[in-house]
PDB file of C-alpha atoms and ligand atoms in Angstrom:
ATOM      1  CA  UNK J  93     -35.315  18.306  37.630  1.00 83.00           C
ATOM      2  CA  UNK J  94     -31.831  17.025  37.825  1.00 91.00           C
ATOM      3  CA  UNK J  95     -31.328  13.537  38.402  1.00 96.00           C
ATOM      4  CA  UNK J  96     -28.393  11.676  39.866  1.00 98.00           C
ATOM      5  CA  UNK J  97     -27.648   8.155  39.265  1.00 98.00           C
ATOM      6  CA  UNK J  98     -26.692   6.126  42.350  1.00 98.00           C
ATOM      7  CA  UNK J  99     -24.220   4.148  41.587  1.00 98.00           C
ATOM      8  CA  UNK J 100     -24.988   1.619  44.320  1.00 98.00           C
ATOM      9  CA  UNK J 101     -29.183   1.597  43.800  1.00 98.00           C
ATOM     10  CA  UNK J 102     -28.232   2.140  39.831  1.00 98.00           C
ATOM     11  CA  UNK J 103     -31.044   3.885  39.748  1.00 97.00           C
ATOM     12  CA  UNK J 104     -31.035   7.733  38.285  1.00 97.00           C
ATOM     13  CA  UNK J 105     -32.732   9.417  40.698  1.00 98.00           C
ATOM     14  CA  UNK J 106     -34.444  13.406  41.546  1.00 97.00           C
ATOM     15  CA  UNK J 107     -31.591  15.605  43.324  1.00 96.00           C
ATOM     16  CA  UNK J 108     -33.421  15.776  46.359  1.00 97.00           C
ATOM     17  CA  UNK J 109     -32.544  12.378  47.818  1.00 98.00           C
ATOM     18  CA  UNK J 110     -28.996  13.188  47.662  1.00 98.00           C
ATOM     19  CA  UNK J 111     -26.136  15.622  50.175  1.00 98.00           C
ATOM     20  CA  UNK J 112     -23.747  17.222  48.517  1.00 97.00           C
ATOM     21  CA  UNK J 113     -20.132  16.575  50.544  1.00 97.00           C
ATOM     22  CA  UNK J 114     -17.602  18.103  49.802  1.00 96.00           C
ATOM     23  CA  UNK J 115     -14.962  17.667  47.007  1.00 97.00           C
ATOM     24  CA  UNK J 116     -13.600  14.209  46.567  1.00 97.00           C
ATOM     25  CA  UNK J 117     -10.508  12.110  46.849  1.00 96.00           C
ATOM     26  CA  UNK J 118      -9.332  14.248  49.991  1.00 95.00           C
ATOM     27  CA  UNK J 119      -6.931  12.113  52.272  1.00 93.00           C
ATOM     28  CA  UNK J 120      -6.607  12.353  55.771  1.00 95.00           C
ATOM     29  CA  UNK J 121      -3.346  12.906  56.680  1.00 96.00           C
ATOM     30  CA  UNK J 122      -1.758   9.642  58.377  1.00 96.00           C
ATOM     31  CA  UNK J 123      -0.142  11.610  61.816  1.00 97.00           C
ATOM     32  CA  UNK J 124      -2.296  14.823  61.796  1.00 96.00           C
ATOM     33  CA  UNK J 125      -0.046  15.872  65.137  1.00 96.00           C
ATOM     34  CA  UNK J 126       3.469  15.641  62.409  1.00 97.00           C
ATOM     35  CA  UNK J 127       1.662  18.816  60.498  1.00 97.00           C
ATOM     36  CA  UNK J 128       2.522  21.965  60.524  1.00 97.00           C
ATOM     37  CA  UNK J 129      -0.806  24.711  61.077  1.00 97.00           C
ATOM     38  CA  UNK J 130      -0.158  25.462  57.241  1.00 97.00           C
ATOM     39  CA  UNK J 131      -0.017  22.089  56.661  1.00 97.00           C
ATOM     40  CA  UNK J 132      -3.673  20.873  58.675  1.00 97.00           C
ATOM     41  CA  UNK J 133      -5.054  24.072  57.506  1.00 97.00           C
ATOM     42  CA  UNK J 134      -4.683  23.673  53.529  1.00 96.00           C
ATOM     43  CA  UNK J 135      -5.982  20.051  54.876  1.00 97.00           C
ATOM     44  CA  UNK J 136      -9.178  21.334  56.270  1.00 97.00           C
ATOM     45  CA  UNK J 137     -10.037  24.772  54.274  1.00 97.00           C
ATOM     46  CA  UNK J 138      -8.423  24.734  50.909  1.00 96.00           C
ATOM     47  CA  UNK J 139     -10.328  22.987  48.098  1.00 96.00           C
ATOM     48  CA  UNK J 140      -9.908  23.081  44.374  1.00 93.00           C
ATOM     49  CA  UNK J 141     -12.956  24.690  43.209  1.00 93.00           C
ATOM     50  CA  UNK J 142     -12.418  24.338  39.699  1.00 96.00           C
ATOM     51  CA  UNK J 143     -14.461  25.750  36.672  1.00 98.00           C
ATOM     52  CA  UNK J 144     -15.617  23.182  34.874  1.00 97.00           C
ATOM     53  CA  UNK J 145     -14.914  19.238  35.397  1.00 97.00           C
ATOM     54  CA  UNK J 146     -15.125  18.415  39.218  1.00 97.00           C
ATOM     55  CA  UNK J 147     -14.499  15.102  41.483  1.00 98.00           C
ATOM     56  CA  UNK J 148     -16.968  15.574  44.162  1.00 98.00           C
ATOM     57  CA  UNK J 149     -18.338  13.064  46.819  1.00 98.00           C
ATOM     58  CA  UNK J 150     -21.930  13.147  47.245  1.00 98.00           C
ATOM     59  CA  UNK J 151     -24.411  11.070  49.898  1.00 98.00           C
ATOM     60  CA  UNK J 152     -27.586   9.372  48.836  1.00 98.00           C
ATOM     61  CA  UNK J 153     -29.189  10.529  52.041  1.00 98.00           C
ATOM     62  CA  UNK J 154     -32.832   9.480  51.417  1.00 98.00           C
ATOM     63  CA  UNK J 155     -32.257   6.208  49.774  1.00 98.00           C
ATOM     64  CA  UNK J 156     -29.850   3.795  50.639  1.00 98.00           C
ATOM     65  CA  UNK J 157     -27.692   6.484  52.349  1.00 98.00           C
ATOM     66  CA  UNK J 158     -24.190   5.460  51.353  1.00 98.00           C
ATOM     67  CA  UNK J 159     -21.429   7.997  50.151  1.00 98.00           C
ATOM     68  CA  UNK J 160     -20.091   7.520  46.847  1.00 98.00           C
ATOM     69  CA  UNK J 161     -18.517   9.794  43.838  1.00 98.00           C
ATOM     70  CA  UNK J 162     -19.151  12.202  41.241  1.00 98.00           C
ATOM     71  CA  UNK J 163     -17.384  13.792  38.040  1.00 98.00           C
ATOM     72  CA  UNK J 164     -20.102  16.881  37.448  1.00 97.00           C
ATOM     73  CA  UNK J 165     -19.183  19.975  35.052  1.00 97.00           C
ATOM     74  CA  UNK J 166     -19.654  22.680  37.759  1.00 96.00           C
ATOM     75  CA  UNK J 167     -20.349  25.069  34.416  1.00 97.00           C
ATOM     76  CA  UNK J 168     -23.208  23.260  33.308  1.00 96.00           C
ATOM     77  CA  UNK J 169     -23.965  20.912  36.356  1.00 94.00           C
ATOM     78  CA  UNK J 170     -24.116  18.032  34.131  1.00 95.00           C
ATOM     79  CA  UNK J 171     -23.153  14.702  35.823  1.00 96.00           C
ATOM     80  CA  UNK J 172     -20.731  12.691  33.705  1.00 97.00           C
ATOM     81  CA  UNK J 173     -20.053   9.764  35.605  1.00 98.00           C
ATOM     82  CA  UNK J 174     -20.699   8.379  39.306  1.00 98.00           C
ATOM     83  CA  UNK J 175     -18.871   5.456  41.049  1.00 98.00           C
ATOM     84  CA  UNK J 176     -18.574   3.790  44.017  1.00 98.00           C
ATOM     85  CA  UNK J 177     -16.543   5.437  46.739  1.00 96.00           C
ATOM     86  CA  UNK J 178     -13.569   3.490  47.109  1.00 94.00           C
ATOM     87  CA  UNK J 179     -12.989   3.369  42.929  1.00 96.00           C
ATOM     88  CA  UNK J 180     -10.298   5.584  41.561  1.00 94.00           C
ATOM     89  CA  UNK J 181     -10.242   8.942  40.385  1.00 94.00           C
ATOM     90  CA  UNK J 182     -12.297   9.114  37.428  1.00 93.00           C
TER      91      UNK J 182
HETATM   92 ZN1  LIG K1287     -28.379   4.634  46.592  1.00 94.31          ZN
END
């Protein structure tokens, strides 16, 4: 079983409490209406999807339900580090 640690609950915990979403450190754009369609569409769709060492931000749904981040090796699916959203890019 994989286990997560919750950075927040500092607890490492079974995969099943948490939601993966999405892949981290993704910015809203500031006037969404000043973008071109190219523009909101790489904003929306286009993600890296890297081999290997990944910033994702996951949800500890079944726990204390707060969103935070992830570094996780998407070769091995190793976690190597979680931290609270809001932190910098690890
Ligand atoms: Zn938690």
């Amino acid at each position: 079983m994989l286990l997560i640690r919750c950075p927040y609950c500092e607890q490492d915990l079974p995969e099943v409490e948490f939601t993966y979403a999405g892949e981290a450190h993704i910015a809203r754009p500031l006037d969404p209406a000043a973008l071109s369609d190219e523009q909101w569409e790489k904003y929306l769709f286009v993600r890296a999807n890297p081999r290997g060492r990944h910033n994702e931000r996951w949800r500890h749904s079944f726990g204390c339900g707060r969103f935070f981040n992830a570094v996780r090796d998407t070769v091995s699916d190793k976690f190597e580090v979680t931290y609270k959203a809001g932190e910098p890019r690890k």
